CSV table of C-alpha atoms in Angstrom, one decimal:
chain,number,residue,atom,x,y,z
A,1,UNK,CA,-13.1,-34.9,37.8
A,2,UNK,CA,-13.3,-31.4,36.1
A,3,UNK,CA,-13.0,-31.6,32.0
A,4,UNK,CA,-9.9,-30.0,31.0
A,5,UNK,CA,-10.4,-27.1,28.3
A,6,UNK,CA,-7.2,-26.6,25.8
A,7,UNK,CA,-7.3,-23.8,23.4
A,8,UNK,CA,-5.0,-24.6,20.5
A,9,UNK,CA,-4.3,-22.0,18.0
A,10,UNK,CA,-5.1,-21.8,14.4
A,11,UNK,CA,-2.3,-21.7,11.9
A,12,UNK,CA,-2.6,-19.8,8.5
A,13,UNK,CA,-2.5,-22.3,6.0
A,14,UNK,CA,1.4,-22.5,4.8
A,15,UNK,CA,0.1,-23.4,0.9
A,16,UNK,CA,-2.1,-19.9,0.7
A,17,UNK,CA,0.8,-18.1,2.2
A,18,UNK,CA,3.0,-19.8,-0.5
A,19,UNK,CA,1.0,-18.7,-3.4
A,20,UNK,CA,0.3,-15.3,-2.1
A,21,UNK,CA,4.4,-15.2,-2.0
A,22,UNK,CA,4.5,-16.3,-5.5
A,23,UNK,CA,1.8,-13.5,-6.6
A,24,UNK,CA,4.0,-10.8,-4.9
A,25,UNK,CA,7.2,-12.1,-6.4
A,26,UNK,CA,5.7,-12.7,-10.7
A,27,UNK,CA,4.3,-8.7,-9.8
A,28,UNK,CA,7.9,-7.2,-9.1
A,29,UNK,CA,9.6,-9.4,-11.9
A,30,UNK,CA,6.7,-8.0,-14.4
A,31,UNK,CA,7.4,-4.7,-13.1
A,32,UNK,CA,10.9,-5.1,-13.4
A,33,UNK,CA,10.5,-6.4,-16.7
A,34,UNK,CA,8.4,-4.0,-18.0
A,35,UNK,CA,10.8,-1.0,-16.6
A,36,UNK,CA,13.6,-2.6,-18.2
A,37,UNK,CA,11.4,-2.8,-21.7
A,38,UNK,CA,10.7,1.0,-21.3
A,39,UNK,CA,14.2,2.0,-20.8
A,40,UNK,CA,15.1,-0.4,-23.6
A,41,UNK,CA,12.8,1.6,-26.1
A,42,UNK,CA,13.6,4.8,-24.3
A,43,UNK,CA,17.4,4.6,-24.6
A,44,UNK,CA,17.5,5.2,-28.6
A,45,UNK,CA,16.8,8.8,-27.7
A,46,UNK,CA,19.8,9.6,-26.5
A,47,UNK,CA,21.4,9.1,-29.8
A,48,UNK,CA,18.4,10.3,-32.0
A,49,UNK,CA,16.9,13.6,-29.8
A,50,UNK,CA,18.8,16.7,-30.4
A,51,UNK,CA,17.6,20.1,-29.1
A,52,UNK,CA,18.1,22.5,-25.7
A,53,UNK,CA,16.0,20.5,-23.8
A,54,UNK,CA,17.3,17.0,-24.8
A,55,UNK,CA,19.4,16.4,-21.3
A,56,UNK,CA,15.7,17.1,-19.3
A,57,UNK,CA,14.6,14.3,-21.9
A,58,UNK,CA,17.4,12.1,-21.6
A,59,UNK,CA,17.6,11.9,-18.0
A,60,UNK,CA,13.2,12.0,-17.7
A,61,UNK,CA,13.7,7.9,-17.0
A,62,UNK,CA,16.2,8.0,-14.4
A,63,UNK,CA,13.4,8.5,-11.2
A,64,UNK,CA,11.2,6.1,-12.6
A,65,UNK,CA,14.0,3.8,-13.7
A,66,UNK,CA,14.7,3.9,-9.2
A,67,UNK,CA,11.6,3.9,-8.3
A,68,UNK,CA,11.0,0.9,-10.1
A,69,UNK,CA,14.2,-1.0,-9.0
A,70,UNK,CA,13.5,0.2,-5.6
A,71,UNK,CA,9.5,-1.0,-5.4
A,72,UNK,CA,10.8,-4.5,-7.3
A,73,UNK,CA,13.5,-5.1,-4.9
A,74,UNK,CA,10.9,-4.8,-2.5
A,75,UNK,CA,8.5,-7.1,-4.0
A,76,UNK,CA,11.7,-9.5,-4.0
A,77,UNK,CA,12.0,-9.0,-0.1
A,78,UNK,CA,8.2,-9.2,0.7
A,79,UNK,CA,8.4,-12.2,-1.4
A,80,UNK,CA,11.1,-14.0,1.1
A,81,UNK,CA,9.9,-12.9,3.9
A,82,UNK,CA,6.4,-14.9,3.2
A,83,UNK,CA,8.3,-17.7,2.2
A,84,UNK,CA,9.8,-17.6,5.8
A,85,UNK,CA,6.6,-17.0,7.0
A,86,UNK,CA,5.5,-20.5,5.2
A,87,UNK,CA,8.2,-22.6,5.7
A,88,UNK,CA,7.7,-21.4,9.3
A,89,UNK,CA,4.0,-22.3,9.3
A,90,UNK,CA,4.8,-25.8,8.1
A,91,UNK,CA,7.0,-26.4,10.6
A,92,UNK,CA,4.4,-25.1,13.3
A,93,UNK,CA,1.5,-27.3,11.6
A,94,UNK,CA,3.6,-30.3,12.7
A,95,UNK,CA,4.1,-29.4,16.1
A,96,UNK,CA,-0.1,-28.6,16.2
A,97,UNK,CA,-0.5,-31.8,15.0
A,98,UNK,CA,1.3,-33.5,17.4
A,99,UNK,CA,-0.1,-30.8,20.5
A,100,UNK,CA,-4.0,-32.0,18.9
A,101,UNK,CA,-2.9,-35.8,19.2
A,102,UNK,CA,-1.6,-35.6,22.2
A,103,UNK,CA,-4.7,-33.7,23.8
A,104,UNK,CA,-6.5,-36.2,22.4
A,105,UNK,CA,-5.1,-39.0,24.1
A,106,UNK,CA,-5.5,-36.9,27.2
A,107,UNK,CA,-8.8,-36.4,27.0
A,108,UNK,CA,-9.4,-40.4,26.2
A,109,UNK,CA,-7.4,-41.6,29.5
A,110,UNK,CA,-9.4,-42.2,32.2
A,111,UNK,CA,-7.9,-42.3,36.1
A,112,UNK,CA,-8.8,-43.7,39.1
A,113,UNK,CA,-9.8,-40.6,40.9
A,114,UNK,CA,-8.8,-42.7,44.4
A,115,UNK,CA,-5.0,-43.0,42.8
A,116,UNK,CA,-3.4,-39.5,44.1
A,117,UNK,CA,-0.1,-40.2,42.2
A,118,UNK,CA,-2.3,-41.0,39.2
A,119,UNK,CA,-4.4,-37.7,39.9
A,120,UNK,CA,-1.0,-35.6,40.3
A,121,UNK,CA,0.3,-37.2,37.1
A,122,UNK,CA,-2.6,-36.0,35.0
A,123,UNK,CA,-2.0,-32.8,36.5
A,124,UNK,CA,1.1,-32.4,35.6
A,125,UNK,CA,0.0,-33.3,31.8
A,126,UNK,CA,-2.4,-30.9,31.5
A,127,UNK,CA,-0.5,-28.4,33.3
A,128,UNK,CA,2.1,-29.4,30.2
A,129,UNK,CA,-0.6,-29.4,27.2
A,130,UNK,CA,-1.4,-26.1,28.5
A,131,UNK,CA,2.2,-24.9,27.9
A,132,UNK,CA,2.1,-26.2,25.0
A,133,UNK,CA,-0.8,-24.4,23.7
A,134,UNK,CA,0.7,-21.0,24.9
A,135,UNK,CA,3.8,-21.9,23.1
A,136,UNK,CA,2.4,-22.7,20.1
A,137,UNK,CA,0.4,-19.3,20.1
A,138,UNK,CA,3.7,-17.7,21.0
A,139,UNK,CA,5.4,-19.1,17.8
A,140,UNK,CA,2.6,-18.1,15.6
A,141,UNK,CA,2.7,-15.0,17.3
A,142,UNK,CA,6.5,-14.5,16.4
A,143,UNK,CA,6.5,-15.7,13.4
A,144,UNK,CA,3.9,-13.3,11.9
A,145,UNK,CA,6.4,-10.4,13.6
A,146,UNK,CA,9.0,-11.7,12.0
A,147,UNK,CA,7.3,-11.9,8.6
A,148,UNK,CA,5.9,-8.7,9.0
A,149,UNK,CA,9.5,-6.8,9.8
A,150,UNK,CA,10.9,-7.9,7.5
């Protein structure tokens, strides 16, 4: 009998993705933070600066005051979006576990080579391990999409 080959998928560890998540999010509260601080120290002006080109002064902060708001808010969603991508991964480790386990088992069974509905039973196991594996790759697969349109 011919040694059946299964090819499972590795997963990105869900831990790593987690604190790569946290990194992105403490960056766009910092940032967010230290725009806020800026306009904070910034803002006196208004009331203090008096001369024909205090409106071009007043209103210097207002693109980087978007930008900012606009390149945090975007930290915030990259930051979800990993944590998807995690909690996703955890969910998928399980399912590996259980696809490695059973493939063990597989490969540990032994049948009577003379028993055809024995034979065909095997088969039909590896025939579904293999599945298995595909789908598993698949869901990786979808779930880095996912993460990555996001």
């Amino acid at each position: 009998m011919v040694r059946e080959k299964f090819t499972v998928v590795d997963l990105d560890d869900p831990g790593h993705v987690r604190i790569a998540a946290g990194g992105v999010e403490s960056a766009a509260t910092e940032f967010r933070h230290g725009m806020e601080s800026t306009e904070r120290g910034w803002s006196p002006l208004q009331q203090q600066y008096h001369a024909p080109e205090a409106p071009a002064l007043h209103d210097a902060m207002s693109s980087p005051r978007s930008l900012a708001l606009e390149l945090s808010d975007a930290g915030t969603a990259v930051y979800s979006a990993l944590e998807r991508y995690a909690q996703t991964l955890a969910e998928l480790e399980d399912r590996r576990a259980l696809l490695l386990a059973d493939i063990q088992d597989f490969t540990l069974e032994s049948v009577d080579s003379n028993d055809e509905t024995a034979v065909e039973a095997r088969e039909d196991l590896a025939t579904d391990l293999r599945r298995r594996c595909v789908d598993l790759a698949q869901a990786k697969d979808d779930a880095q999409n996912r993460c990555a349109s996001e």
